[in-house]
mmCIF file with all atom_site columns, C-alpha atoms in Angstrom:
data_model
loop_
_atom_site.group_PDB
_atom_site.id
_atom_site.type_symbol
_atom_site.label_atom_id
_atom_site.label_alt_id
_atom_site.label_comp_id
_atom_site.label_asym_id
_atom_site.label_entity_id
_atom_site.label_seq_id
_atom_site.pdbx_PDB_ins_code
_atom_site.Cartn_x
_atom_site.Cartn_y
_atom_site.Cartn_z
_atom_site.occupancy
_atom_site.B_iso_or_equiv
_atom_site.pdbx_formal_charge
_atom_site.auth_seq_id
_atom_site.auth_comp_id
_atom_site.auth_asym_id
_atom_site.auth_atom_id
_atom_site.pdbx_PDB_model_num
ATOM 1   C CA . HIS P 1 1   ? 0.000   0.000   0.000  1.00 74.00 ? 1   HIS P CA 1
ATOM 2   C CA . ALA P 1 2   ? 1.302   3.458   -0.906 1.00 81.00 ? 2   ALA P CA 1
ATOM 3   C CA . THR P 1 3   ? 1.078   4.859   2.627  1.00 81.00 ? 3   THR P CA 1
ATOM 4   C CA . ARG P 1 4   ? 3.053   1.907   3.944  1.00 81.00 ? 4   ARG P CA 1
ATOM 5   C CA . ILE P 1 5   ? 5.726   2.383   1.279  1.00 87.00 ? 5   ILE P CA 1
ATOM 6   C CA . ASP P 1 6   ? 6.089   6.044   2.277  1.00 89.00 ? 6   ASP P CA 1
ATOM 7   C CA . ALA P 1 7   ? 6.412   5.033   5.934  1.00 87.00 ? 7   ALA P CA 1
ATOM 8   C CA . TYR P 1 8   ? 9.001   2.380   5.013  1.00 89.00 ? 8   TYR P CA 1
ATOM 9   C CA . ALA P 1 9   ? 11.022  4.975   3.098  1.00 93.00 ? 9   ALA P CA 1
ATOM 10  C CA . ARG P 1 10  ? 11.041  7.287   6.149  1.00 94.00 ? 10  ARG P CA 1
ATOM 11  C CA . ILE P 1 11  ? 12.216  4.408   8.360  1.00 93.00 ? 11  ILE P CA 1
ATOM 12  C CA . MET P 1 12  ? 14.987  3.550   5.887  1.00 94.00 ? 12  MET P CA 1
ATOM 13  C CA . ARG P 1 13  ? 16.171  7.162   5.607  1.00 97.00 ? 13  ARG P CA 1
ATOM 14  C CA . THR P 1 14  ? 16.180  7.605   9.379  1.00 96.00 ? 14  THR P CA 1
ATOM 15  C CA . ALA P 1 15  ? 18.030  4.343   10.001 1.00 95.00 ? 15  ALA P CA 1
ATOM 16  C CA . ALA P 1 16  ? 20.638  5.180   7.354  1.00 95.00 ? 16  ALA P CA 1
ATOM 17  C CA . ALA P 1 17  ? 21.120  8.695   8.728  1.00 96.00 ? 17  ALA P CA 1
ATOM 18  C CA . GLU P 1 18  ? 21.566  7.359   12.280 1.00 94.00 ? 18  GLU P CA 1
ATOM 19  C CA . LEU P 1 19  ? 23.974  4.597   11.237 1.00 93.00 ? 19  LEU P CA 1
ATOM 20  C CA . PRO P 1 20  ? 27.273  6.513   11.547 1.00 91.00 ? 20  PRO P CA 1
ATOM 21  C CA . GLU P 1 21  ? 26.559  7.483   15.147 1.00 90.00 ? 21  GLU P CA 1
ATOM 22  C CA . ARG P 1 22  ? 25.006  4.140   16.124 1.00 87.00 ? 22  ARG P CA 1
ATOM 23  C CA . ALA P 1 23  ? 27.886  2.165   14.616 1.00 86.00 ? 23  ALA P CA 1
ATOM 24  C CA . GLY P 1 24  ? 30.537  4.498   15.996 1.00 86.00 ? 24  GLY P CA 1
ATOM 25  C CA . TRP P 1 25  ? 31.910  5.521   12.650 1.00 89.00 ? 25  TRP P CA 1
ATOM 26  C CA . ALA P 1 26  ? 34.762  8.014   12.766 1.00 83.00 ? 26  ALA P CA 1
ATOM 27  C CA . ASP P 1 27  ? 36.874  9.526   9.991  1.00 80.00 ? 27  ASP P CA 1
ATOM 28  C CA . GLY P 1 28  ? 39.556  7.064   9.019  1.00 78.00 ? 28  GLY P CA 1
ATOM 29  C CA . ALA P 1 29  ? 38.188  4.240   11.168 1.00 83.00 ? 29  ALA P CA 1
ATOM 30  C CA . VAL P 1 30  ? 38.370  0.725   9.754  1.00 88.00 ? 30  VAL P CA 1
ATOM 31  C CA . ARG P 1 31  ? 34.898  -0.812  9.775  1.00 89.00 ? 31  ARG P CA 1
ATOM 32  C CA . ASP P 1 32  ? 33.428  -4.237  9.136  1.00 92.00 ? 32  ASP P CA 1
ATOM 33  C CA . MET P 1 33  ? 30.896  -2.992  6.626  1.00 93.00 ? 33  MET P CA 1
ATOM 34  C CA . ALA P 1 34  ? 29.255  -6.403  6.299  1.00 91.00 ? 34  ALA P CA 1
ATOM 35  C CA . ALA P 1 35  ? 28.438  -6.340  10.031 1.00 90.00 ? 35  ALA P CA 1
ATOM 36  C CA . ASP P 1 36  ? 27.351  -2.700  9.922  1.00 93.00 ? 36  ASP P CA 1
ATOM 37  C CA . MET P 1 37  ? 25.086  -3.317  6.938  1.00 94.00 ? 37  MET P CA 1
ATOM 38  C CA . ALA P 1 38  ? 23.657  -6.445  8.562  1.00 90.00 ? 38  ALA P CA 1
ATOM 39  C CA . ALA P 1 39  ? 22.769  -4.406  11.659 1.00 90.00 ? 39  ALA P CA 1
ATOM 40  C CA . LEU P 1 40  ? 21.260  -1.661  9.509  1.00 94.00 ? 40  LEU P CA 1
ATOM 41  C CA . THR P 1 41  ? 19.127  -3.961  7.374  1.00 93.00 ? 41  THR P CA 1
ATOM 42  C CA . LEU P 1 42  ? 17.924  -6.013  10.341 1.00 91.00 ? 42  LEU P CA 1
ATOM 43  C CA . ARG P 1 43  ? 16.899  -2.791  12.073 1.00 92.00 ? 43  ARG P CA 1
ATOM 44  C CA . ILE P 1 44  ? 14.977  -1.731  8.972  1.00 94.00 ? 44  ILE P CA 1
ATOM 45  C CA . VAL P 1 45  ? 13.358  -5.147  8.481  1.00 92.00 ? 45  VAL P CA 1
ATOM 46  C CA . GLY P 1 46  ? 12.341  -5.228  12.133 1.00 91.00 ? 46  GLY P CA 1
ATOM 47  C CA . GLN P 1 47  ? 10.752  -1.803  12.006 1.00 90.00 ? 47  GLN P CA 1
ATOM 48  C CA . THR P 1 48  ? 9.101   -2.025  8.586  1.00 88.00 ? 48  THR P CA 1
ATOM 49  C CA . LEU P 1 49  ? 7.777   -5.580  8.564  1.00 88.00 ? 49  LEU P CA 1
ATOM 50  C CA . PHE P 1 50  ? 7.309   -6.312  12.261 1.00 88.00 ? 50  PHE P CA 1
ATOM 51  C CA . ALA P 1 51  ? 7.203   -2.880  14.019 1.00 86.00 ? 51  ALA P CA 1
ATOM 52  C CA . ALA P 1 52  ? 9.925   -4.212  16.307 1.00 87.00 ? 52  ALA P CA 1
ATOM 53  C CA . ASP P 1 53  ? 13.375  -3.053  17.310 1.00 88.00 ? 53  ASP P CA 1
ATOM 54  C CA . LEU P 1 54  ? 15.762  -5.897  16.470 1.00 88.00 ? 54  LEU P CA 1
ATOM 55  C CA . THR P 1 55  ? 18.919  -3.904  17.226 1.00 86.00 ? 55  THR P CA 1
ATOM 56  C CA . ASP P 1 56  ? 19.827  -6.037  20.235 1.00 87.00 ? 56  ASP P CA 1
ATOM 57  C CA . ASP P 1 57  ? 19.280  -9.199  18.169 1.00 88.00 ? 57  ASP P CA 1
ATOM 58  C CA . SER P 1 58  ? 21.444  -8.138  15.231 1.00 84.00 ? 58  SER P CA 1
ATOM 59  C CA . THR P 1 59  ? 24.623  -10.058 16.045 1.00 85.00 ? 59  THR P CA 1
ATOM 60  C CA . ALA P 1 60  ? 22.829  -13.259 17.021 1.00 88.00 ? 60  ALA P CA 1
ATOM 61  C CA . VAL P 1 61  ? 20.440  -13.178 14.046 1.00 87.00 ? 61  VAL P CA 1
ATOM 62  C CA . SER P 1 62  ? 23.228  -12.431 11.572 1.00 83.00 ? 62  SER P CA 1
ATOM 63  C CA . ALA P 1 63  ? 25.341  -15.282 12.926 1.00 87.00 ? 63  ALA P CA 1
ATOM 64  C CA . ALA P 1 64  ? 22.404  -17.698 12.902 1.00 90.00 ? 64  ALA P CA 1
ATOM 65  C CA . LEU P 1 65  ? 21.406  -16.764 9.351  1.00 84.00 ? 65  LEU P CA 1
ATOM 66  C CA . ALA P 1 66  ? 25.011  -17.124 8.190  1.00 82.00 ? 66  ALA P CA 1
ATOM 67  C CA . GLU P 1 67  ? 25.120  -20.582 9.770  1.00 86.00 ? 67  GLU P CA 1
ATOM 68  C CA . LEU P 1 68  ? 21.910  -21.617 8.025  1.00 82.00 ? 68  LEU P CA 1
ATOM 69  C CA . LEU P 1 69  ? 23.071  -20.305 4.664  1.00 80.00 ? 69  LEU P CA 1
ATOM 70  C CA . GLY P 1 70  ? 26.428  -21.993 5.112  1.00 80.00 ? 70  GLY P CA 1
ATOM 71  C CA . ARG P 1 71  ? 24.684  -25.323 5.659  1.00 78.00 ? 71  ARG P CA 1
ATOM 72  C CA . PHE P 1 72  ? 22.268  -24.959 2.750  1.00 75.00 ? 72  PHE P CA 1
ATOM 73  C CA . GLN P 1 73  ? 24.344  -27.129 0.411  1.00 75.00 ? 73  GLN P CA 1
ATOM 74  C CA . ARG P 1 74  ? 24.344  -29.902 2.996  1.00 73.00 ? 74  ARG P CA 1
ATOM 75  C CA . VAL P 1 75  ? 20.586  -30.260 2.603  1.00 69.00 ? 75  VAL P CA 1
ATOM 76  C CA . MET P 1 76  ? 20.835  -30.319 -1.187 1.00 75.00 ? 76  MET P CA 1
ATOM 77  C CA . VAL P 1 77  ? 23.234  -33.253 -1.461 1.00 80.00 ? 77  VAL P CA 1
ATOM 78  C CA . PRO P 1 78  ? 21.885  -36.815 -1.468 1.00 82.00 ? 78  PRO P CA 1
ATOM 79  C CA . GLY P 1 79  ? 21.454  -37.884 2.136  1.00 79.00 ? 79  GLY P CA 1
ATOM 80  C CA . GLY P 1 80  ? 21.852  -34.304 3.348  1.00 76.00 ? 80  GLY P CA 1
ATOM 81  C CA . ALA P 1 81  ? 18.585  -34.312 5.256  1.00 76.00 ? 81  ALA P CA 1
ATOM 82  C CA . LEU P 1 82  ? 19.757  -37.445 7.058  1.00 80.00 ? 82  LEU P CA 1
ATOM 83  C CA . LEU P 1 83  ? 22.925  -35.650 8.175  1.00 78.00 ? 83  LEU P CA 1
ATOM 84  C CA . ASN P 1 84  ? 20.764  -33.111 9.984  1.00 76.00 ? 84  ASN P CA 1
ATOM 85  C CA . ARG P 1 85  ? 19.345  -35.900 12.143 1.00 80.00 ? 85  ARG P CA 1
ATOM 86  C CA . LEU P 1 86  ? 22.687  -37.331 13.196 1.00 83.00 ? 86  LEU P CA 1
ATOM 87  C CA . PRO P 1 87  ? 24.236  -36.208 16.502 1.00 87.00 ? 87  PRO P CA 1
ATOM 88  C CA . LEU P 1 88  ? 27.186  -34.510 14.836 1.00 83.00 ? 88  LEU P CA 1
ATOM 89  C CA . PRO P 1 89  ? 28.852  -31.324 16.119 1.00 89.00 ? 89  PRO P CA 1
ATOM 90  C CA . SER P 1 90  ? 27.836  -29.549 12.911 1.00 82.00 ? 90  SER P CA 1
ATOM 91  C CA . THR P 1 91  ? 24.224  -30.594 13.467 1.00 84.00 ? 91  THR P CA 1
ATOM 92  C CA . ARG P 1 92  ? 24.285  -29.198 17.013 1.00 89.00 ? 92  ARG P CA 1
ATOM 93  C CA . VAL P 1 93  ? 25.610  -25.887 15.693 1.00 89.00 ? 93  VAL P CA 1
ATOM 94  C CA . LEU P 1 94  ? 22.859  -25.815 13.071 1.00 86.00 ? 94  LEU P CA 1
ATOM 95  C CA . MET P 1 95  ? 20.153  -26.626 15.615 1.00 88.00 ? 95  MET P CA 1
ATOM 96  C CA . THR P 1 96  ? 21.473  -23.888 17.913 1.00 92.00 ? 96  THR P CA 1
ATOM 97  C CA . ALA P 1 97  ? 21.244  -21.384 15.043 1.00 91.00 ? 97  ALA P CA 1
ATOM 98  C CA . ILE P 1 98  ? 17.677  -22.462 14.282 1.00 90.00 ? 98  ILE P CA 1
ATOM 99  C CA . ALA P 1 99  ? 16.756  -22.191 17.969 1.00 93.00 ? 99  ALA P CA 1
ATOM 100 C CA . GLU P 1 100 ? 18.209  -18.669 18.088 1.00 93.00 ? 100 GLU P CA 1
ATOM 101 C CA . LEU P 1 101 ? 16.093  -17.583 15.137 1.00 92.00 ? 101 LEU P CA 1
ATOM 102 C CA . ASP P 1 102 ? 13.030  -19.336 16.544 1.00 93.00 ? 102 ASP P CA 1
ATOM 103 C CA . THR P 1 103 ? 13.474  -17.415 19.808 1.00 94.00 ? 103 THR P CA 1
ATOM 104 C CA . VAL P 1 104 ? 13.520  -14.059 18.014 1.00 92.00 ? 104 VAL P CA 1
ATOM 105 C CA . VAL P 1 105 ? 10.630  -14.938 15.706 1.00 92.00 ? 105 VAL P CA 1
ATOM 106 C CA . GLY P 1 106 ? 8.629   -16.439 18.569 1.00 92.00 ? 106 GLY P CA 1
ATOM 107 C CA . ARG P 1 107 ? 9.064   -13.238 20.551 1.00 91.00 ? 107 ARG P CA 1
ATOM 108 C CA . LEU P 1 108 ? 7.895   -11.138 17.581 1.00 90.00 ? 108 LEU P CA 1
ATOM 109 C CA . ILE P 1 109 ? 4.799   -13.303 17.143 1.00 91.00 ? 109 ILE P CA 1
ATOM 110 C CA . ALA P 1 110 ? 4.013   -13.283 20.881 1.00 90.00 ? 110 ALA P CA 1
ATOM 111 C CA . GLU P 1 111 ? 4.356   -9.499  21.059 1.00 87.00 ? 111 GLU P CA 1
ATOM 112 C CA . GLN P 1 112 ? 2.074   -9.063  18.053 1.00 87.00 ? 112 GLN P CA 1
ATOM 113 C CA . ARG P 1 113 ? -0.518  -11.413 19.523 1.00 86.00 ? 113 ARG P CA 1
ATOM 114 C CA . ALA P 1 114 ? -0.353  -9.571  22.850 1.00 85.00 ? 114 ALA P CA 1
ATOM 115 C CA . GLY P 1 115 ? -1.317  -6.385  21.029 1.00 79.00 ? 115 GLY P CA 1
ATOM 116 C CA . LEU P 1 116 ? 2.119   -4.802  21.328 1.00 68.00 ? 116 LEU P CA 1
ATOM 117 C CA . GLY P 1 117 ? 2.661   -4.573  17.578 1.00 62.00 ? 117 GLY P CA 1
ATOM 118 C CA . ASP P 1 118 ? 1.287   -2.376  14.823 1.00 69.00 ? 118 ASP P CA 1
ATOM 119 C CA . ASP P 1 119 ? -1.802  -3.975  13.229 1.00 71.00 ? 119 ASP P CA 1
ATOM 120 C CA . GLY P 1 120 ? -0.661  -2.802  9.790  1.00 76.00 ? 120 GLY P CA 1
ATOM 121 C CA . THR P 1 121 ? 2.561   -4.807  9.708  1.00 84.00 ? 121 THR P CA 1
ATOM 122 C CA . VAL P 1 122 ? 3.210   -7.829  7.550  1.00 87.00 ? 122 VAL P CA 1
ATOM 123 C CA . LEU P 1 123 ? 3.353   -9.942  10.703 1.00 90.00 ? 123 LEU P CA 1
ATOM 124 C CA . ALA P 1 124 ? -0.092  -8.715  11.775 1.00 89.00 ? 124 ALA P CA 1
ATOM 125 C CA . MET P 1 125 ? -1.447  -9.512  8.330  1.00 88.00 ? 125 MET P CA 1
ATOM 126 C CA . LEU P 1 126 ? -0.042  -13.042 8.555  1.00 91.00 ? 126 LEU P CA 1
ATOM 127 C CA . LEU P 1 127 ? -1.591  -13.544 11.985 1.00 91.00 ? 127 LEU P CA 1
ATOM 128 C CA . HIS P 1 128 ? -4.966  -12.173 10.834 1.00 89.00 ? 128 HIS P CA 1
ATOM 129 C CA . ALA P 1 129 ? -5.010  -14.214 7.606  1.00 89.00 ? 129 ALA P CA 1
ATOM 130 C CA . ARG P 1 130 ? -7.682  -16.892 7.362  1.00 91.00 ? 130 ARG P CA 1
ATOM 131 C CA . ASP P 1 131 ? -8.167  -19.724 4.913  1.00 89.00 ? 131 ASP P CA 1
ATOM 132 C CA . GLU P 1 132 ? -11.456 -20.350 3.124  1.00 92.00 ? 132 GLU P CA 1
ATOM 133 C CA . ASP P 1 133 ? -12.777 -22.173 6.222  1.00 93.00 ? 133 ASP P CA 1
ATOM 134 C CA . GLY P 1 134 ? -11.909 -19.259 8.518  1.00 93.00 ? 134 GLY P CA 1
ATOM 135 C CA . ARG P 1 135 ? -8.959  -20.985 10.157 1.00 93.00 ? 135 ARG P CA 1
ATOM 136 C CA . PRO P 1 136 ? -5.849  -18.950 10.989 1.00 91.00 ? 136 PRO P CA 1
ATOM 137 C CA . MET P 1 137 ? -2.503  -19.654 9.419  1.00 91.00 ? 137 MET P CA 1
ATOM 138 C CA . PRO P 1 138 ? -0.733  -22.408 11.415 1.00 91.00 ? 138 PRO P CA 1
ATOM 139 C CA . ASP P 1 139 ? 1.988   -21.119 13.750 1.00 89.00 ? 139 ASP P CA 1
ATOM 140 C CA . ARG P 1 140 ? 4.680   -23.076 11.925 1.00 91.00 ? 140 ARG P CA 1
ATOM 141 C CA . LEU P 1 141 ? 3.724   -21.440 8.620  1.00 93.00 ? 141 LEU P CA 1
ATOM 142 C CA . VAL P 1 142 ? 3.721   -17.969 10.226 1.00 93.00 ? 142 VAL P CA 1
ATOM 143 C CA . ARG P 1 143 ? 7.191   -18.714 11.609 1.00 93.00 ? 143 ARG P CA 1
ATOM 144 C CA . ASP P 1 144 ? 8.432   -19.891 8.210  1.00 93.00 ? 144 ASP P CA 1
ATOM 145 C CA . GLU P 1 145 ? 7.026   -16.810 6.466  1.00 93.00 ? 145 GLU P CA 1
ATOM 146 C CA . VAL P 1 146 ? 8.603   -14.461 9.024  1.00 91.00 ? 146 VAL P CA 1
ATOM 147 C CA . LEU P 1 147 ? 11.975  -16.197 8.675  1.00 89.00 ? 147 LEU P CA 1
ATOM 148 C CA . THR P 1 148 ? 11.766  -16.000 4.890  1.00 89.00 ? 148 THR P CA 1
ATOM 149 C CA . LEU P 1 149 ? 10.962  -12.292 5.008  1.00 89.00 ? 149 LEU P CA 1
ATOM 150 C CA . MET P 1 150 ? 13.715  -11.685 7.553  1.00 86.00 ? 150 MET P CA 1
ATOM 151 C CA . LEU P 1 151 ? 16.259  -13.538 5.419  1.00 82.00 ? 151 LEU P CA 1
ATOM 152 C CA . ALA P 1 152 ? 15.175  -11.918 2.153  1.00 82.00 ? 152 ALA P CA 1
ATOM 153 C CA . GLY P 1 153 ? 15.022  -8.427  3.581  1.00 81.00 ? 153 GLY P CA 1
ATOM 154 C CA . HIS P 1 154 ? 18.103  -8.653  5.725  1.00 84.00 ? 154 HIS P CA 1
ATOM 155 C CA . GLU P 1 155 ? 20.873  -10.922 4.507  1.00 83.00 ? 155 GLU P CA 1
ATOM 156 C CA . THR P 1 156 ? 20.678  -10.299 0.769  1.00 87.00 ? 156 THR P CA 1
ATOM 157 C CA . THR P 1 157 ? 20.260  -6.554  1.156  1.00 92.00 ? 157 THR P CA 1
ATOM 158 C CA . ALA P 1 158 ? 23.102  -6.339  3.683  1.00 92.00 ? 158 ALA P CA 1
ATOM 159 C CA . ASN P 1 159 ? 25.370  -8.228  1.275  1.00 92.00 ? 159 ASN P CA 1
ATOM 160 C CA . ALA P 1 160 ? 24.451  -5.925  -1.607 1.00 95.00 ? 160 ALA P CA 1
ATOM 161 C CA . LEU P 1 161 ? 25.169  -2.859  0.527  1.00 96.00 ? 161 LEU P CA 1
ATOM 162 C CA . ALA P 1 162 ? 28.508  -4.260  1.757  1.00 96.00 ? 162 ALA P CA 1
ATOM 163 C CA . TRP P 1 163 ? 29.589  -4.924  -1.831 1.00 96.00 ? 163 TRP P CA 1
ATOM 164 C CA . THR P 1 164 ? 28.474  -1.414  -2.764 1.00 96.00 ? 164 THR P CA 1
ATOM 165 C CA . TRP P 1 165 ? 30.768  0.039   -0.092 1.00 94.00 ? 165 TRP P CA 1
ATOM 166 C CA . LEU P 1 166 ? 33.653  -2.080  -1.383 1.00 95.00 ? 166 LEU P CA 1
ATOM 167 C CA . LEU P 1 167 ? 33.087  -0.941  -4.949 1.00 96.00 ? 167 LEU P CA 1
ATOM 168 C CA . LEU P 1 168 ? 32.832  2.705   -3.885 1.00 95.00 ? 168 LEU P CA 1
ATOM 169 C CA . ASP P 1 169 ? 36.100  2.320   -1.980 1.00 92.00 ? 169 ASP P CA 1
ATOM 170 C CA . ARG P 1 170 ? 37.785  0.889   -5.067 1.00 96.00 ? 170 ARG P CA 1
ATOM 171 C CA . HIS P 1 171 ? 36.357  3.570   -7.353 1.00 97.00 ? 171 HIS P CA 1
ATOM 172 C CA . PRO P 1 172 ? 36.852  6.932   -5.609 1.00 94.00 ? 172 PRO P CA 1
ATOM 173 C CA . ALA P 1 173 ? 35.621  8.911   -8.609 1.00 96.00 ? 173 ALA P CA 1
ATOM 174 C CA . ALA P 1 174 ? 32.273  7.125   -8.411 1.00 94.00 ? 174 ALA P CA 1
ATOM 175 C CA . ALA P 1 175 ? 32.218  7.631   -4.629 1.00 92.00 ? 175 ALA P CA 1
ATOM 176 C CA . ASP P 1 176 ? 32.774  11.373  -5.108 1.00 93.00 ? 176 ASP P CA 1
#
């Protein structure tokens, strides 16, 4: 909806303008732009899609998403799904990452259900959605949708922004 898009743009502009101070940028300081962009995009995703401040969750969510993405190929190989059921150290790390994300998403859903969230958010729309028989979307599906939106709006955008900073650094004329 157009009014939502305008509100999202304001949130994005504000978050970007506040980034240097929030991240502690200083002239000449060496920064991990991937981490800074991950924090920025998670903050924006939290505010725009869920009306939630995910700033304190940024490091944990970024690490958990990186772990999941790093293990994606494991699921795609023959027998990969079986590996995720074996009591291997790598499986424990993966399950810990999933639990971390589930904790954050579960909190977002609980807050929305408790009436603490904005009824116009994507999360609210998911929770209010009904099938043709009037039944709500199952909790597991809401969780999966929220994780998909979080991943799509956070990780990929943060990576694109980090690469943009690298390219601007390598091409000062374009940066100017």
